[in-house]
Backbone as a printed PyTorch tensor [residue, N CA C, xyz], in Angstrom:
tensor([[[145.3190, 115.0370,  78.0180],
         [144.5560, 115.4710,  79.1670],
         [143.0490, 115.4240,  78.9310]],

        [[142.6140, 115.3050,  77.6990],
         [141.1900, 115.3120,  77.4280],
         [140.5010, 114.0460,  77.9260]],

        [[141.2090, 112.9140,  77.8750],
         [140.5400, 111.6860,  78.2920],
         [140.4830, 111.6020,  79.8060]],

        [[139.5060, 110.8700,  80.2940],
         [139.3400, 110.6930,  81.7290],
         [140.3790, 109.6830,  82.1990]],

        [[141.2150, 110.1140,  83.1610],
         [142.2550, 109.2420,  83.6940],
         [141.6040, 108.2930,  84.6920]],

        [[141.9920, 107.0280,  84.6790],
         [141.3580, 106.0680,  85.5640],
         [141.8770, 106.1600,  86.9900]],

        [[143.1480, 106.4870,  87.1900],
         [143.7120, 106.5190,  88.5250],
         [144.5500, 107.7690,  88.7240]],

        [[144.2640, 108.4990,  89.7680],
         [145.0700, 109.6530,  90.1620],
         [145.7580, 109.3030,  91.4670]],

        [[147.0350, 109.6070,  91.5710],
         [147.8020, 109.3340,  92.7790],
         [148.5820, 110.5860,  93.1770]],

        [[149.0980, 110.5630,  94.3970],
         [149.9370, 111.6620,  94.8590],
         [151.1620, 111.8040,  93.9520]],

        [[151.7280, 110.6830,  93.5140],
         [152.9100, 110.7160,  92.6400],
         [152.5960, 111.4040,  91.3060]],

        [[151.4400, 111.1300,  90.7500],
         [151.0530, 111.7660,  89.4790],
         [150.9010, 113.2710,  89.6750]],

        [[150.2420, 113.6680,  90.7630],
         [150.0640, 115.0920,  91.0650],
         [151.4300, 115.7630,  91.2430]],

        [[152.3220, 115.1120,  91.9990],
         [153.6590, 115.6740,  92.2240],
         [154.4570, 115.7790,  90.9370]],

        [[154.2390, 114.8550,  89.9960],
         [154.9170, 114.9220,  88.6980],
         [154.4710, 116.1390,  87.8900]],

        [[153.2140, 116.5290,  88.0000],
         [152.7420, 117.7440,  87.3320],
         [153.5550, 118.9400,  87.8240]],

        [[153.8080, 118.9690,  89.1510],
         [154.5660, 120.0680,  89.7470],
         [156.0380, 119.9710,  89.3600]],

        [[156.6220, 118.8000,  89.5350],
         [158.0410, 118.5860,  89.2460],
         [158.3750, 118.9010,  87.7870]],

        [[157.5160, 118.4700,  86.8790],
         [157.7480, 118.6840,  85.4430],
         [157.1920, 120.0110,  84.9440]],

        [[156.6850, 120.8110,  85.8660],
         [156.1480, 122.1310,  85.5330],
         [155.1830, 122.0890,  84.3530]],

        [[154.1980, 121.2040,  84.4600],
         [153.1720, 121.1030,  83.4180],
         [152.3100, 122.3610,  83.4830]],

        [[152.3660, 123.1480,  82.4280],
         [151.6990, 124.4490,  82.3900],
         [150.1980, 124.3110,  82.2090]],

        [[149.4640, 125.2400,  82.8020],
         [148.0270, 125.3110,  82.5660],
         [147.7720, 125.5040,  81.0770]],

        [[146.5830, 125.0930,  80.6530],
         [146.2110, 125.2320,  79.2510],
         [144.6990, 125.3960,  79.1790]],

        [[144.1660, 125.3200,  77.9840],
         [142.7160, 125.4120,  77.8350],
         [142.0060, 124.2360,  78.4940]],

        [[142.7220, 123.1050,  78.6780],
         [142.0780, 121.9460,  79.2930],
         [142.7540, 121.4810,  80.5850]],

        [[143.5170, 122.3620,  81.2270],
         [144.1150, 122.0760,  82.5270],
         [144.1740, 123.3740,  83.3360]],

        [[143.6540, 123.3120,  84.5630],
         [143.6320, 124.5010,  85.4160],
         [143.9620, 124.1030,  86.8460]],

        [[144.8560, 124.8640,  87.4870],
         [145.2220, 124.6380,  88.8840],
         [144.5470, 125.6730,  89.7580]],

        [[144.1190, 125.2410,  90.9380],
         [143.5050, 126.1440,  91.9120],
         [144.0740, 125.8260,  93.2890]],

        [[144.4480, 126.8640,  94.0260],
         [144.9080, 126.6930,  95.4020],
         [143.7150, 126.3130,  96.2810]],

        [[144.0060, 125.7760,  97.4610],
         [142.9500, 125.3420,  98.3790],
         [142.0000, 126.4830,  98.7190]],

        [[142.5190, 127.7070,  98.7910],
         [141.6980, 128.8650,  99.1140],
         [140.6420, 129.1990,  98.0740]],

        [[140.6980, 128.5500,  96.9160],
         [139.6850, 128.7710,  95.8810],
         [138.3510, 128.1350,  96.2480]],

        [[138.3970, 127.1900,  97.1860],
         [137.1620, 126.5830,  97.6730],
         [136.7030, 127.3640,  98.8960]],

        [[135.4420, 127.6830,  98.9370],
         [134.8990, 128.4240, 100.0590],
         [133.3830, 128.3680, 100.0490]],

        [[132.7890, 128.6510, 101.1670],
         [131.3380, 128.5240, 101.3060],
         [130.5890, 129.8100, 100.9670]],

        [[131.3070, 130.8760, 100.6400],
         [130.6430, 132.1250, 100.2540],
         [130.0380, 131.9950,  98.8620]],

        [[129.0390, 132.8140,  98.5770],
         [128.4210, 132.7960,  97.2420],
         [129.4380, 133.1210,  96.1600]],

        [[130.3760, 134.0380,  96.4650],
         [131.3910, 134.4130,  95.4860],
         [132.2680, 133.2290,  95.0890]],

        [[132.6820, 132.4270,  96.0600],
         [133.5140, 131.2430,  95.7760],
         [132.7160, 130.2100,  94.9930]],

        [[131.4470, 130.0110,  95.3510],
         [130.5990, 129.0460,  94.6420],
         [130.3800, 129.4840,  93.1950]],

        [[130.2210, 130.7960,  92.9780],
         [130.0700, 131.3150,  91.6110],
         [131.3230, 131.0420,  90.7960]],

        [[132.4820, 131.2340,  91.4150],
         [133.7560, 131.0180,  90.7240],
         [133.9390, 129.5420,  90.3620]],

        [[133.5580, 128.6460,  91.2720],
         [133.6360, 127.2000,  91.0010],
         [132.7360, 126.8630,  89.8150]],

        [[131.4980, 127.3570,  89.8300],
         [130.5670, 127.0540,  88.7390],
         [131.0480, 127.6440,  87.4200]],

        [[131.6570, 128.8050,  87.4800],
         [132.2070, 129.4450,  86.2770],
         [133.3270, 128.5870,  85.6820]],

        [[134.2760, 128.1630,  86.5180],
         [135.4270, 127.3980,  86.0290],
         [135.0250, 126.0250,  85.4930]],

        [[134.1350, 125.3370,  86.1980],
         [133.7200, 123.9960,  85.7680],
         [132.8820, 124.0710,  84.4950]],

        [[131.9250, 125.0050,  84.4370],
         [131.0850, 125.1090,  83.2360],
         [131.9080, 125.5360,  82.0230]],

        [[132.9160, 126.3860,  82.2290],
         [133.7640, 126.8280,  81.1180],
         [134.4970, 125.6510,  80.4840]],

        [[134.9880, 124.7200,  81.3030],
         [135.6700, 123.5320,  80.7670],
         [134.7060, 122.6790,  79.9430]],

        [[133.5080, 122.4670,  80.4900],
         [132.5230, 121.6390,  79.7760],
         [132.0910, 122.2940,  78.4710]],

        [[131.9510, 123.6070,  78.4610],
         [131.5190, 124.3250,  77.2560],
         [132.6150, 124.3840,  76.1990]],

        [[133.8590, 124.2590,  76.6170],
         [134.9730, 124.2680,  75.6590],
         [135.2500, 122.8170,  75.2510]],

        [[136.4590, 122.3690,  75.4420],
         [136.8360, 121.0200,  74.9990],
         [136.8730, 120.0020,  76.1280]],

        [[136.4150, 120.3980,  77.3270],
         [136.5520, 119.5160,  78.4750],
         [137.9530, 119.6770,  79.0480]],

        [[138.2240, 119.0070,  80.1660],
         [139.5580, 119.0980,  80.7400],
         [139.5980, 118.7180,  82.1950]],

        [[140.6820, 119.1140,  82.8510],
         [140.9330, 118.7370,  84.2350],
         [141.1630, 119.9930,  85.0740]],

        [[140.4460, 120.0590,  86.1720],
         [140.5600, 121.1530,  87.1270],
         [141.0860, 120.5400,  88.4210]],

        [[142.2130, 121.0480,  88.9250],
         [142.8320, 120.4610,  90.1150],
         [142.8320, 121.4910,  91.2440]],

        [[142.0700, 121.1950,  92.2960],
         [142.0430, 122.0250,  93.5010],
         [143.0440, 121.4480,  94.4820]],

        [[144.0400, 122.2600,  94.8820],
         [145.0420, 121.8120,  95.8310],
         [146.4560, 121.9750,  95.3210]],

        [[146.6130, 122.7300,  94.2190],
         [147.9390, 123.0520,  93.6890],
         [148.0250, 124.5720,  93.5650]],

        [[149.0490, 125.1320,  94.1930],
         [149.2770, 126.5770,  94.1400],
         [150.1840, 126.8920,  92.9520]],

        [[149.8560, 127.9690,  92.2470],
         [150.6820, 128.4460,  91.1390],
         [151.6740, 129.4820,  91.6590]],

        [[152.7160, 129.7300,  90.8890],
         [153.6910, 130.7670,  91.2390],
         [153.0350, 132.1410,  91.2070]],

        [[153.5260, 133.0590,  92.0330],
         [153.0200, 134.4320,  92.0510],
         [153.6620, 135.3120,  90.9840]],

        [[154.8930, 134.9670,  90.5530],
         [155.5780, 135.7710,  89.5520],
         [154.8290, 135.6920,  88.2250]],

        [[154.6610, 136.8420,  87.5730],
         [153.8710, 136.9040,  86.3480],
         [154.3900, 135.9740,  85.2560]],

        [[155.7170, 135.9030,  85.0930],
         [156.2760, 135.0680,  84.0240],
         [156.1070, 133.5700,  84.2880]],

        [[155.7400, 133.2050,  85.5100],
         [155.5440, 131.7940,  85.8610],
         [154.1440, 131.5370,  86.4020]],

        [[153.2360, 132.4520,  86.1630],
         [151.9200, 132.4110,  86.8140],
         [151.0370, 131.2360,  86.4130]],

        [[151.3600, 130.5370,  85.3670],
         [150.5250, 129.4000,  84.9450],
         [151.2130, 128.0590,  85.1890]],

        [[152.2600, 128.1060,  86.0090],
         [152.9970, 126.8900,  86.3490],
         [152.6920, 126.4840,  87.7830]],

        [[152.6120, 125.1850,  88.0500],
         [152.3500, 124.7400,  89.4150],
         [153.5980, 124.9100,  90.2840]],

        [[153.4410, 125.5370,  91.4450],
         [154.5770, 125.7400,  92.3430],
         [154.6840, 124.6200,  93.3730]],

        [[153.5460, 124.3500,  94.0660],
         [153.5990, 123.3550,  95.1330],
         [152.1960, 122.8830,  95.4850]],

        [[152.1700, 121.7930,  96.2450],
         [150.9040, 121.2950,  96.7610],
         [150.3430, 122.2950,  97.7580]],

        [[149.0520, 122.4700,  97.7470],
         [148.3330, 123.3150,  98.6940],
         [147.0500, 122.5510,  99.0300]],

        [[147.1840, 121.4670,  99.8070],
         [146.0630, 120.5420, 100.0020],
         [144.8130, 121.1720, 100.6090]],

        [[143.6910, 120.5640, 100.2840],
         [142.3750, 120.9800, 100.7480],
         [142.0430, 120.1710, 102.0060]],

        [[141.4300, 120.8110, 102.9920],
         [140.9580, 120.1240, 104.1860],
         [139.6480, 119.4180, 103.8380]],

        [[139.7080, 118.1080, 103.7800],
         [138.5210, 117.3490, 103.3570],
         [137.4250, 117.3430, 104.4100]],

        [[137.7270, 117.7220, 105.6490],
         [136.6910, 117.8310, 106.6780],
         [135.8690, 119.1000, 106.4210]],

        [[136.5480, 120.2000, 106.1440],
         [135.8530, 121.4620, 105.8560],
         [135.1650, 121.4300, 104.4940]],

        [[135.7920, 120.7640, 103.5130],
         [135.2680, 120.7130, 102.1490],
         [135.2780, 119.2760, 101.6380]],

        [[134.3060, 118.4670, 102.0690],
         [134.2600, 117.0810, 101.5920],
         [133.8700, 117.0050, 100.1110]],

        [[134.1840, 115.8850,  99.5080],
         [133.8720, 115.6580,  98.0860],
         [132.3810, 115.8900,  97.8240]],

        [[131.5260, 115.4500,  98.7360],
         [130.0800, 115.5890,  98.5580],
         [129.6660, 117.0580,  98.5040]],

        [[130.3340, 117.8950,  99.2970],
         [130.0490, 119.3290,  99.2670],
         [130.3980, 119.9000,  97.8970]],

        [[131.5760, 119.5310,  97.3770],
         [132.0140, 120.0210,  96.0720],
         [131.0600, 119.5490,  94.9720]],

        [[130.6490, 118.2820,  95.0250],
         [129.6700, 117.7620,  94.0530],
         [128.3730, 118.5520,  94.1120]],

        [[127.9050, 118.8420,  95.3230],
         [126.6580, 119.5830,  95.4830],
         [126.7820, 121.0030,  94.9310]],

        [[127.9070, 121.6660,  95.1940],
         [128.1210, 123.0160,  94.6600],
         [128.0660, 122.9870,  93.1370]],

        [[128.7420, 122.0130,  92.5410],
         [128.7700, 121.9110,  91.0770],
         [127.3770, 121.5730,  90.5330]],

        [[126.7330, 120.5730,  91.1230],
         [125.4440, 120.1120,  90.6000],
         [124.2910, 121.0840,  90.8100]],

        [[124.3720, 121.9480,  91.8250],
         [123.2600, 122.8750,  92.0710],
         [123.5200, 124.2780,  91.5230]],

        [[124.7060, 124.5080,  90.9670],
         [125.0400, 125.8410,  90.4750],
         [125.3790, 125.8890,  88.9910]],

        [[125.2570, 124.7600,  88.3080],
         [125.4920, 124.7010,  86.8620],
         [124.2650, 124.0750,  86.2260]],

        [[123.7430, 124.7490,  85.1930],
         [122.5170, 124.2870,  84.5540],
         [122.7140, 124.0910,  83.0660]],

        [[122.3190, 122.9800,  82.4770],
         [121.9490, 121.7420,  83.1520],
         [123.1760, 121.0770,  83.7750]],

        [[122.9380, 120.0180,  84.5380],
         [124.0460, 119.2930,  85.1560],
         [124.9670, 118.7330,  84.0810]],

        [[126.2280, 118.5930,  84.4280],
         [127.2160, 118.0680,  83.4750],
         [127.2840, 116.5560,  83.6320]],

        [[126.9680, 115.8520,  82.5660],
         [127.0150, 114.3860,  82.5900],
         [128.4560, 113.9100,  82.4410]],

        [[128.8210, 112.9000,  83.2260],
         [130.1450, 112.2960,  83.0960],
         [131.2350, 112.9820,  83.8800]],

        [[130.9120, 114.0040,  84.6570],
         [131.8960, 114.7030,  85.4790],
         [132.3650, 113.7640,  86.5950]],

        [[133.6650, 113.7800,  86.8640],
         [134.2210, 112.8800,  87.8790],
         [135.1180, 113.6640,  88.8250]],

        [[134.8940, 113.5090,  90.1290],
         [135.7200, 114.1520,  91.1530],
         [136.4840, 113.0580,  91.8910]],

        [[137.8190, 113.1780,  91.8900],
         [138.6630, 112.2000,  92.5700],
         [139.4480, 112.8920,  93.6770]],

        [[139.2160, 112.4850,  94.9400],
         [140.0560, 113.0080,  96.0140],
         [141.3580, 112.1990,  96.0740]],

        [[142.4890, 112.8900,  96.0690],
         [143.7940, 112.2290,  96.1420],
         [144.3870, 112.5700,  97.5120]],

        [[144.6230, 111.5460,  98.3280],
         [145.1130, 111.7420,  99.6960],
         [146.5390, 112.2940,  99.6800]],

        [[146.7430, 113.3580, 100.4580],
         [148.0520, 114.0020, 100.5930],
         [148.3600, 114.0810, 102.0890]],

        [[149.6000, 113.8150, 102.4740],
         [150.0530, 113.9240, 103.8720],
         [149.2160, 113.0770, 104.8150]],

        [[148.1720, 113.6500, 105.3990],
         [147.3390, 112.9230, 106.3560],
         [146.0090, 112.5820, 105.6960]],

        [[145.1820, 111.8640, 106.4140],
         [143.8930, 111.4730, 105.8450],
         [142.9580, 112.6510, 105.6230]],

        [[143.2070, 113.7800, 106.2850],
         [142.3110, 114.9260, 106.1390],
         [142.7570, 115.9300, 105.0850]],

        [[143.8700, 115.6970, 104.4390],
         [144.3700, 116.6120, 103.4020],
         [144.3150, 115.9150, 102.0490]],

        [[143.6580, 116.5660, 101.0790],
         [143.4940, 115.9800,  99.7560],
         [143.7010, 117.0230,  98.6690]],

        [[143.8910, 116.5340,  97.4660],
         [143.8160, 117.3330,  96.2520],
         [142.6010, 116.7930,  95.5080]],

        [[141.7040, 117.6730,  95.0810],
         [140.5400, 117.2460,  94.3120],
         [140.8340, 117.4170,  92.8250]],

        [[140.7320, 116.3120,  92.1050],
         [140.9010, 116.3440,  90.6550],
         [139.5080, 116.2110,  90.0470]],

        [[139.1010, 117.2290,  89.3120],
         [137.7910, 117.2080,  88.6600],
         [138.0230, 117.0220,  87.1720]],

        [[137.5410, 115.9060,  86.6570],
         [137.6570, 115.6190,  85.2220],
         [136.3140, 115.9500,  84.5800]],

        [[136.3760, 116.8390,  83.6180],
         [135.1700, 117.3990,  83.0190],
         [135.1450, 117.0490,  81.5360]],

        [[134.1580, 116.2680,  81.1010],
         [134.0890, 115.9450,  79.6740],
         [133.5720, 117.1260,  78.8540]],

        [[133.9260, 117.1270,  77.5750],
         [133.3300, 118.1240,  76.6820],
         [131.8450, 117.8270,  76.6130]],

        [[131.0490, 118.8340,  76.7760],
         [129.6090, 118.6300,  76.8210],
         [128.9750, 118.7020,  75.4330]],

        [[127.7940, 118.1510,  75.3570],
         [127.0510, 118.1940,  74.0990],
         [126.0170, 119.3170,  74.0960]],

        [[126.0030, 120.1060,  75.1660],
         [125.1370, 121.2760,  75.2420],
         [125.8630, 122.3560,  76.0360]],

        [[125.3490, 123.5590,  76.0220],
         [125.9760, 124.6500,  76.7730],
         [125.4940, 124.6140,  78.2250]],

        [[126.4080, 124.9220,  79.1400],
         [126.0890, 124.9320,  80.5690],
         [126.2190, 126.3460,  81.1120]],

        [[125.2360, 126.7270,  81.8930],
         [125.1740, 128.0650,  82.4500],
         [125.6670, 128.0310,  83.8970]],

        [[126.5170, 128.9820,  84.2540],
         [127.0400, 129.0770,  85.6150],
         [126.0190, 129.7450,  86.5290]],

        [[126.3320, 129.7760,  87.8130],
         [125.4240, 130.3300,  88.8250],
         [125.0300, 131.7780,  88.5480]],

        [[125.8980, 132.5410,  87.8880],
         [125.6060, 133.9550,  87.6090],
         [124.7930, 134.1500,  86.3300]],

        [[124.2310, 133.0450,  85.7980],
         [123.3830, 133.0510,  84.6000],
         [124.1380, 133.4160,  83.3350]],

        [[125.4560, 133.1820,  83.3330],
         [126.2750, 133.4140,  82.1500],
         [126.8490, 132.0930,  81.6660]],

        [[127.2280, 132.0940,  80.4030],
         [127.8990, 130.9490,  79.8010],
         [129.3740, 131.3170,  79.6390]],

        [[130.2600, 130.3990,  80.0350],
         [131.6980, 130.6570,  79.9670],
         [132.3940, 129.5950,  79.1310]],

        [[133.5870, 129.9430,  78.6540],
         [134.4560, 128.9890,  77.9590],
         [135.8780, 129.2270,  78.4260]],

        [[136.7450, 128.2300,  78.2420],
         [138.1660, 128.3820,  78.5410],
         [138.8360, 129.0280,  77.3470]],

        [[139.6770, 130.0180,  77.6380],
         [140.4120, 130.6910,  76.5790],
         [141.6510, 131.3260,  77.1960]],

        [[142.8210, 130.9400,  76.7120],
         [144.0850, 131.5040,  77.1890],
         [144.1880, 131.5560,  78.7180]],

        [[144.0950, 130.4110,  79.3520],
         [144.2880, 130.2690,  80.7970],
         [143.1770, 130.8380,  81.6650]],

        [[142.0790, 131.2620,  81.0850],
         [141.0290, 131.8240,  81.9180],
         [139.6540, 131.4230,  81.4180]],

        [[138.6710, 131.6600,  82.2550],
         [137.2780, 131.4190,  81.8940],
         [136.6630, 132.7560,  81.5280]],

        [[136.1820, 132.8590,  80.2850],
         [135.6210, 134.1290,  79.8130],
         [134.1950, 133.9130,  79.3100]],

        [[133.3620, 134.9560,  79.3630],
         [131.9840, 134.8240,  78.8720],
         [131.9470, 134.4760,  77.3750]],

        [[130.9510, 133.6870,  77.0220],
         [130.7710, 133.2890,  75.6310],
         [129.8540, 134.2740,  74.9160]],

        [[130.0750, 134.4370,  73.6160],
         [129.1740, 135.2200,  72.7750],
         [127.9680, 134.3510,  72.4290]],

        [[126.9040, 134.9910,  72.0050],
         [125.6810, 134.2750,  71.6520],
         [125.9310, 133.1850,  70.6100]],

        [[126.6970, 133.4840,  69.5650],
         [126.9370, 132.4930,  68.5130],
         [127.7170, 131.2880,  69.0540]],

        [[128.5780, 131.5100,  70.0590],
         [129.3310, 130.4060,  70.6450],
         [128.4110, 129.4960,  71.4680]],

        [[127.4820, 130.1000,  72.1920],
         [126.5100, 129.3110,  72.9590],
         [125.6820, 128.4640,  72.0030]],

        [[125.2290, 129.0690,  70.9180],
         [124.4240, 128.3300,  69.9290],
         [125.2350, 127.1910,  69.2960]],

        [[126.5120, 127.4660,  69.0190],
         [127.3830, 126.4510,  68.4320],
         [127.5230, 125.2510,  69.3680]],

        [[127.7460, 125.5090,  70.6430],
         [127.8800, 124.4250,  71.6150],
         [126.5720, 123.6570,  71.7390]],

        [[125.4560, 124.3630,  71.7500],
         [124.1550, 123.6900,  71.8680],
         [123.8420, 122.8150,  70.6530]],

        [[124.4580, 123.1270,  69.5310],
         [124.2140, 122.3530,  68.3110],
         [125.2600, 121.2710,  68.0560]],

        [[126.1470, 121.0260,  69.0030],
         [127.1870, 120.0090,  68.8000],
         [126.6220, 118.6560,  68.4070]],

        [[125.5360, 118.2500,  69.0260],
         [124.9550, 116.9340,  68.7530],
         [124.0670, 116.9050,  67.5230]],

        [[123.6280, 118.0640,  67.0460],
         [122.6630, 118.0820,  65.9600],
         [123.2980, 118.2400,  64.5790]],

        [[124.5990, 118.3240,  64.5350],
         [125.2500, 118.4720,  63.2370],
         [125.9090, 117.1670,  62.8280]],

        [[125.9730, 116.9660,  61.5550],
         [126.5850, 115.7710,  61.0050],
         [128.0620, 116.0350,  60.7610]],

        [[128.8750, 115.0780,  61.1390],
         [130.3020, 115.2050,  60.8820],
         [130.5930, 114.5400,  59.5360]],

        [[131.1670, 115.2980,  58.6510],
         [131.4920, 114.7840,  57.3330],
         [132.9970, 114.5960,  57.2530]],

        [[133.3860, 113.4160,  56.7950],
         [134.8030, 113.1130,  56.6710],
         [135.0510, 112.6760,  55.2250]],

        [[136.0180, 113.3020,  54.6210],
         [136.3380, 112.9950,  53.2300],
         [137.7570, 112.4620,  53.1650]],

        [[137.9080, 111.3240,  52.5250],
         [139.2200, 110.7480,  52.2560],
         [139.4140, 110.7210,  50.7480]],

        [[140.5720, 111.0710,  50.2990],
         [140.8580, 110.9520,  48.8740],
         [142.2960, 110.5300,  48.6860]],

        [[142.5280, 109.9050,  47.5650],
         [143.8530, 109.3900,  47.2470],
         [144.2390, 109.8810,  45.8600]],

        [[145.4930, 110.1230,  45.6890],
         [146.0190, 110.5200,  44.3820],
         [146.8660, 109.3780,  43.8640]],

        [[146.5080, 108.9190,  42.6780],
         [147.2760, 107.8550,  42.0560],
         [147.9860, 108.4130,  40.8520]],

        [[149.2530, 108.1880,  40.7790],
         [150.0360, 108.6500,  39.6470],
         [150.2910, 107.4610,  38.7220]],

        [[150.0220, 107.6810,  37.4800],
         [150.2950, 106.6330,  36.4960],
         [151.3150, 107.1660,  35.5110]],

        [[152.1970, 106.2920,  35.1020],
         [153.1560, 106.6980,  34.0760],
         [152.6300, 106.2550,  32.7230]],

        [[152.7150, 107.1690,  31.7720],
         [152.2800, 106.8310,  30.4280],
         [153.4720, 106.2860,  29.6660]],

        [[153.1630, 105.3300,  28.8250],
         [154.2340, 104.7750,  27.9910],
         [154.5200, 105.7390,  26.8600]],

        [[155.8190, 105.8480,  26.4860],
         [156.2050, 106.7570,  25.4210],
         [156.1500, 106.1000,  24.0830]]])
């Protein structure tokens, strides 16, 4: 799920539901009602998207309802399509781009047509970022155990230093030799 998928289709979305692909640190489902024009809804969108970028990246899908039962609460229950007239892709892009600082490079929003031309599922693919991103409420979030939670200062610093550290890789081999008697 970390890599950016090139093509999203209704069949792929339905397979997530059919196979009960559970939410994880890099996959999150949101019902259509999660999108809204109130400041509270916009804050929640910025929180969820920035948390994915600050963690390992991932996929956020608007238009899938989860089960209400606690033991199944992280499983997709059914499609809950978004009205693309009320919430066009451009609106969602604007909410993300104007409420997360700095902007997330490489973010991709794919509308997947469901039922009629006005009903869609929005798949947001979020790459792991090379810096920390702040949500609209001036906090930094990360994904942890199915939710977006505030980051500690050391975690923000760690994310901001992702590009400035050297990755060291060590390979070693063990050779066994037999001695002659």
